Amino acid sequence: MSQPPPTDEKLLHERVLRKDPVVSTEVFKTYVDQIVDVLTKHLGCDEDDANQCAVDVVFSYLTNPKRYDPGKGRLGAYLTQAAKYRALDKRRAADARERRNQKYGSDVERRATSPKEVVENSVEAKRIMERLEKRQVLKSERDRKAVRRILMGEGSTKRLAEELELGPLPRDELKREVKRHRDRLMKLLERFGQSLERGGKEESDDES
């Protein structure tokens, strides 16, 4: 996926600063897959870790967009670099854990998100979920649970598989199924964002 032109990125950032009601979904679908691709191909991250890092940095940006200085570079490059730093931090932490306790082999404990990040991600995820539920975009409870997990930054194949009720499957098949459902839900979020943009502000914005 190619980056949007610089002028489009500038307009996107300005909409984030204005707290445009549809921009969170747009930023999410514009950059997450792009960042995951970079982390898996250039840093050798597995897809779960890459997805978690990508979602974390996008939510961090959405909750505090003033940290980004457009004069210092492209928004996509800023988010990608932040995700690279986060991925490298996770890798160093994983290596340290493995050295401390070899008996757990190559199993890597997911780096805990700080309490502040948990709160920020929770607030942003709740806003998006409220819009999705108001428009009845998600038809099944398992889709609602899975999207909520994704928006909270969940990157674990196992946890997403549990929410999607996929049942016991071989690891490779399970990863394929989770990716298929995640891609489906991402496309749904993209269409939802586009429909909101075409329809203007949500009805709730007009309520006093």
mmCIF file of C-alpha atoms in Angstrom:
data_model
loop_
_atom_site.group_PDB
_atom_site.id
_atom_site.type_symbol
_atom_site.label_atom_id
_atom_site.label_comp_id
_atom_site.label_asym_id
_atom_site.label_seq_id
_atom_site.Cartn_x
_atom_site.Cartn_y
_atom_site.Cartn_z
ATOM 1 C CA MET A 1 0.000 0.000 0.000
ATOM 2 C CA SER A 2 1.501 3.356 -1.058
ATOM 3 C CA GLN A 3 1.545 6.436 1.120
ATOM 4 C CA PRO A 4 -0.998 9.180 0.402
ATOM 5 C CA PRO A 5 0.405 12.349 -1.210
ATOM 6 C CA PRO A 6 1.959 14.916 1.200
ATOM 7 C CA THR A 7 -0.973 17.293 0.690
ATOM 8 C CA ASP A 8 -3.438 14.551 1.676
ATOM 9 C CA GLU A 9 -1.377 13.708 4.765
ATOM 10 C CA LYS A 10 -1.354 17.364 5.773
ATOM 11 C CA LEU A 11 -5.140 17.568 5.443
ATOM 12 C CA LEU A 12 -5.520 14.297 7.358
ATOM 13 C CA HIS A 13 -3.404 15.646 10.228
ATOM 14 C CA GLU A 14 -5.404 18.873 10.316
ATOM 15 C CA ARG A 15 -8.609 16.830 10.594
ATOM 16 C CA VAL A 16 -7.115 14.846 13.482
ATOM 17 C CA LEU A 17 -6.312 18.109 15.258
ATOM 18 C CA ARG A 18 -9.912 19.248 14.692
ATOM 19 C CA LYS A 19 -11.213 15.911 16.043
ATOM 20 C CA ASP A 20 -13.104 15.136 12.840
ATOM 21 C CA PRO A 21 -15.634 12.382 13.693
ATOM 22 C CA VAL A 22 -14.520 9.999 10.899
ATOM 23 C CA VAL A 23 -10.789 10.620 10.828
ATOM 24 C CA SER A 24 -9.813 7.967 13.404
ATOM 25 C CA THR A 25 -11.083 5.198 11.147
ATOM 26 C CA GLU A 26 -9.358 6.746 8.139
ATOM 27 C CA VAL A 27 -5.990 7.014 9.881
ATOM 28 C CA PHE A 28 -6.333 3.442 11.113
ATOM 29 C CA LYS A 29 -7.065 1.963 7.683
ATOM 30 C CA THR A 30 -4.547 4.218 5.891
ATOM 31 C CA TYR A 31 -1.489 3.383 7.965
ATOM 32 C CA VAL A 32 -1.813 0.151 9.983
ATOM 33 C CA ASP A 33 -1.367 -2.337 7.132
ATOM 34 C CA GLN A 34 1.381 -0.177 5.640
ATOM 35 C CA ILE A 35 3.323 -0.173 8.928
ATOM 36 C CA VAL A 36 2.782 -3.920 9.460
ATOM 37 C CA ASP A 37 4.245 -4.544 5.994
ATOM 38 C CA VAL A 38 7.390 -2.549 6.821
ATOM 39 C CA LEU A 39 7.907 -4.236 10.196
ATOM 40 C CA THR A 40 7.489 -7.764 8.851
ATOM 41 C CA LYS A 41 9.619 -7.258 5.723
ATOM 42 C CA HIS A 42 12.390 -5.008 7.055
ATOM 43 C CA LEU A 43 12.627 -5.912 10.733
ATOM 44 C CA GLY A 44 11.559 -9.534 10.529
ATOM 45 C CA CYS A 45 8.733 -9.086 13.050
ATOM 46 C CA ASP A 46 6.028 -11.708 13.153
ATOM 47 C CA GLU A 47 2.604 -10.466 12.113
ATOM 48 C CA ASP A 48 1.147 -10.440 15.623
ATOM 49 C CA ASP A 49 3.901 -8.204 17.049
ATOM 50 C CA ALA A 50 3.936 -5.991 13.951
ATOM 51 C CA ASN A 51 0.170 -5.459 14.160
ATOM 52 C CA GLN A 52 0.316 -4.641 17.866
ATOM 53 C CA CYS A 53 3.109 -2.084 17.335
ATOM 54 C CA ALA A 54 1.273 -0.485 14.399
ATOM 55 C CA VAL A 55 -2.019 -0.129 16.278
ATOM 56 C CA ASP A 56 -0.227 1.170 19.391
ATOM 57 C CA VAL A 57 1.521 4.007 17.540
ATOM 58 C CA VAL A 58 -1.597 4.996 15.581
ATOM 59 C CA PHE A 59 -3.631 5.268 18.785
ATOM 60 C CA SER A 60 -0.789 7.155 20.480
ATOM 61 C CA TYR A 61 -0.839 9.641 17.598
ATOM 62 C CA LEU A 62 -4.641 9.974 17.607
ATOM 63 C CA THR A 63 -4.730 10.673 21.346
ATOM 64 C CA ASN A 64 -1.887 13.214 21.224
ATOM 65 C CA PRO A 65 -1.476 14.436 17.616
ATOM 66 C CA LYS A 66 0.432 17.566 18.643
ATOM 67 C CA ARG A 67 3.504 15.408 19.261
ATOM 68 C CA TYR A 68 3.812 15.124 15.489
ATOM 69 C CA ASP A 69 5.562 18.078 13.825
ATOM 70 C CA PRO A 70 4.666 18.226 10.095
ATOM 71 C CA GLY A 71 7.745 20.392 9.519
ATOM 72 C CA LYS A 72 10.016 17.464 10.362
ATOM 73 C CA GLY A 73 8.673 14.917 7.894
ATOM 74 C CA ARG A 74 5.762 12.910 6.511
ATOM 75 C CA LEU A 75 3.089 11.544 8.840
ATOM 76 C CA GLY A 76 3.490 8.030 7.447
ATOM 77 C CA ALA A 77 7.248 8.146 8.045
ATOM 78 C CA TYR A 78 6.693 9.461 11.585
ATOM 79 C CA LEU A 79 4.296 6.637 12.466
ATOM 80 C CA THR A 80 6.460 3.985 10.812
ATOM 81 C CA GLN A 81 9.593 5.136 12.642
ATOM 82 C CA ALA A 82 7.732 5.152 15.959
ATOM 83 C CA ALA A 83 6.539 1.606 15.261
ATOM 84 C CA LYS A 84 10.101 0.515 14.431
ATOM 85 C CA TYR A 85 11.353 1.866 17.760
ATOM 86 C CA ARG A 86 8.536 0.083 19.559
ATOM 87 C CA ALA A 87 9.245 -3.183 17.746
ATOM 88 C CA LEU A 88 12.949 -2.961 18.589
ATOM 89 C CA ASP A 89 12.105 -2.276 22.239
ATOM 90 C CA LYS A 90 9.861 -5.347 22.259
ATOM 91 C CA ARG A 91 12.620 -7.437 20.694
ATOM 92 C CA ARG A 92 15.225 -6.301 23.231
ATOM 93 C CA ALA A 93 12.809 -7.017 26.086
ATOM 94 C CA ALA A 94 12.065 -10.447 24.635
ATOM 95 C CA ASP A 95 15.754 -11.271 24.278
ATOM 96 C CA ALA A 96 16.376 -10.233 27.870
ATOM 97 C CA ARG A 97 13.517 -12.393 29.109
ATOM 98 C CA GLU A 98 14.777 -15.360 27.128
ATOM 99 C CA ARG A 99 18.275 -14.992 28.556
ATOM 100 C CA ARG A 100 16.858 -14.807 32.089
ATOM 101 C CA ASN A 101 14.757 -17.903 31.683
ATOM 102 C CA GLN A 102 15.787 -20.325 28.943
ATOM 103 C CA LYS A 103 13.283 -22.981 30.041
ATOM 104 C CA TYR A 104 10.489 -21.060 28.330
ATOM 105 C CA GLY A 105 12.285 -21.458 25.002
ATOM 106 C CA SER A 106 11.289 -19.049 22.275
ATOM 107 C CA ASP A 107 7.903 -18.138 23.755
ATOM 108 C CA VAL A 108 7.921 -14.366 24.089
ATOM 109 C CA GLU A 109 5.743 -12.628 26.621
ATOM 110 C CA ARG A 110 3.933 -9.659 25.106
ATOM 111 C CA ARG A 111 5.238 -6.349 26.402
ATOM 112 C CA ALA A 112 2.689 -4.848 28.799
ATOM 113 C CA THR A 113 1.146 -1.572 27.743
ATOM 114 C CA SER A 114 1.497 1.201 30.294
ATOM 115 C CA PRO A 115 -1.629 2.164 32.322
ATOM 116 C CA LYS A 116 -1.726 5.545 30.548
ATOM 117 C CA GLU A 117 -1.721 3.899 27.103
ATOM 118 C CA VAL A 118 -4.424 1.453 28.184
ATOM 119 C CA VAL A 119 -6.681 4.359 29.185
ATOM 120 C CA GLU A 120 -5.965 6.311 25.978
ATOM 121 C CA ASN A 121 -6.568 3.300 23.730
ATOM 122 C CA SER A 122 -9.730 2.408 25.638
ATOM 123 C CA VAL A 123 -11.232 5.879 25.176
ATOM 124 C CA GLU A 124 -10.467 5.984 21.436
ATOM 125 C CA ALA A 125 -11.717 2.416 20.887
ATOM 126 C CA LYS A 126 -14.939 3.199 22.752
ATOM 127 C CA ARG A 127 -15.606 6.209 20.489
ATOM 128 C CA ILE A 128 -15.210 4.129 17.332
ATOM 129 C CA MET A 129 -17.251 1.215 18.689
ATOM 130 C CA GLU A 130 -20.108 3.558 19.622
ATOM 131 C CA ARG A 131 -20.274 4.761 16.010
ATOM 132 C CA LEU A 132 -20.137 1.232 14.634
ATOM 133 C CA GLU A 133 -22.895 0.016 16.942
ATOM 134 C CA LYS A 134 -25.093 3.050 16.283
ATOM 135 C CA ARG A 135 -24.964 2.334 12.551
ATOM 136 C CA GLN A 136 -25.331 -1.439 13.168
ATOM 137 C CA VAL A 137 -22.268 -2.100 11.034
ATOM 138 C CA LEU A 138 -21.206 -5.243 12.906
ATOM 139 C CA LYS A 139 -23.884 -7.913 12.503
ATOM 140 C CA SER A 140 -22.540 -10.597 14.835
ATOM 141 C CA GLU A 141 -21.377 -10.541 18.436
ATOM 142 C CA ARG A 142 -18.110 -12.266 17.525
ATOM 143 C CA ASP A 143 -17.311 -9.522 14.993
ATOM 144 C CA ARG A 144 -18.045 -6.889 17.623
ATOM 145 C CA LYS A 145 -15.728 -8.611 20.094
ATOM 146 C CA ALA A 146 -12.970 -9.017 17.512
ATOM 147 C CA VAL A 147 -13.152 -5.390 16.334
ATOM 148 C CA ARG A 148 -13.106 -4.186 19.933
ATOM 149 C CA ARG A 149 -9.945 -6.251 20.521
ATOM 150 C CA ILE A 150 -8.301 -4.905 17.357
ATOM 151 C CA LEU A 151 -9.122 -1.304 18.263
ATOM 152 C CA MET A 152 -7.616 -1.856 21.711
ATOM 153 C CA GLY A 153 -4.354 -2.888 20.070
ATOM 154 C CA GLU A 154 -4.683 -6.649 20.463
ATOM 155 C CA GLY A 155 -2.274 -8.433 18.138
ATOM 156 C CA SER A 156 -2.362 -11.969 19.543
ATOM 157 C CA THR A 157 -3.595 -14.572 17.064
ATOM 158 C CA LYS A 158 -4.807 -16.743 19.947
ATOM 159 C CA ARG A 159 -6.928 -14.005 21.566
ATOM 160 C CA LEU A 160 -8.453 -12.851 18.285
ATOM 161 C CA ALA A 161 -9.212 -16.491 17.430
ATOM 162 C CA GLU A 162 -11.046 -16.830 20.748
ATOM 163 C CA GLU A 163 -13.185 -13.758 20.037
ATOM 164 C CA LEU A 164 -13.916 -15.032 16.519
ATOM 165 C CA GLU A 165 -14.859 -18.460 17.939
ATOM 166 C CA LEU A 166 -12.608 -20.251 15.459
ATOM 167 C CA GLY A 167 -12.087 -23.316 17.629
ATOM 168 C CA PRO A 168 -9.021 -25.568 17.783
ATOM 169 C CA LEU A 169 -7.011 -25.489 14.534
ATOM 170 C CA PRO A 170 -3.391 -26.157 13.567
ATOM 171 C CA ARG A 171 -1.263 -23.038 14.216
ATOM 172 C CA ASP A 172 -0.649 -22.158 10.548
ATOM 173 C CA GLU A 173 -4.302 -22.627 9.640
ATOM 174 C CA LEU A 174 -5.373 -20.612 12.677
ATOM 175 C CA LYS A 175 -3.105 -17.707 11.652
ATOM 176 C CA ARG A 176 -4.542 -17.794 8.122
ATOM 177 C CA GLU A 177 -8.108 -17.760 9.412
ATOM 178 C CA VAL A 178 -7.438 -14.911 11.838
ATOM 179 C CA LYS A 179 -5.763 -12.908 9.068
ATOM 180 C CA ARG A 180 -8.704 -13.570 6.726
ATOM 181 C CA HIS A 181 -11.197 -12.330 9.311
ATOM 182 C CA ARG A 182 -8.998 -9.367 10.261
ATOM 183 C CA ASP A 183 -8.723 -8.340 6.580
ATOM 184 C CA ARG A 184 -12.505 -8.658 6.261
ATOM 185 C CA LEU A 185 -13.103 -6.476 9.314
ATOM 186 C CA MET A 186 -10.544 -3.913 8.148
ATOM 187 C CA LYS A 187 -12.363 -3.619 4.809
ATOM 188 C CA LEU A 188 -15.625 -3.209 6.698
ATOM 189 C CA LEU A 189 -14.086 -0.396 8.781
ATOM 190 C CA GLU A 190 -12.804 1.229 5.606
ATOM 191 C CA ARG A 191 -16.239 1.155 3.980
ATOM 192 C CA PHE A 192 -17.768 2.495 7.186
ATOM 193 C CA GLY A 193 -15.335 5.410 7.250
ATOM 194 C CA GLN A 194 -16.073 6.190 3.607
ATOM 195 C CA SER A 195 -19.835 6.095 4.191
ATOM 196 C CA LEU A 196 -19.527 8.476 7.137
ATOM 197 C CA GLU A 197 -17.457 10.833 5.041
ATOM 198 C CA ARG A 198 -20.033 10.817 2.245
ATOM 199 C CA GLY A 199 -22.888 11.294 4.700
ATOM 200 C CA GLY A 200 -21.240 14.047 6.707
ATOM 201 C CA LYS A 201 -21.324 14.205 10.492
ATOM 202 C CA GLU A 202 -23.173 11.622 12.489
ATOM 203 C CA GLU A 203 -26.650 12.279 13.724
ATOM 204 C CA SER A 204 -25.325 12.450 17.274
ATOM 205 C CA ASP A 205 -23.328 15.540 16.329
ATOM 206 C CA ASP A 206 -26.597 17.359 15.719
ATOM 207 C CA GLU A 207 -28.094 16.474 19.068
ATOM 208 C CA SER A 208 -28.048 19.115 21.755
#
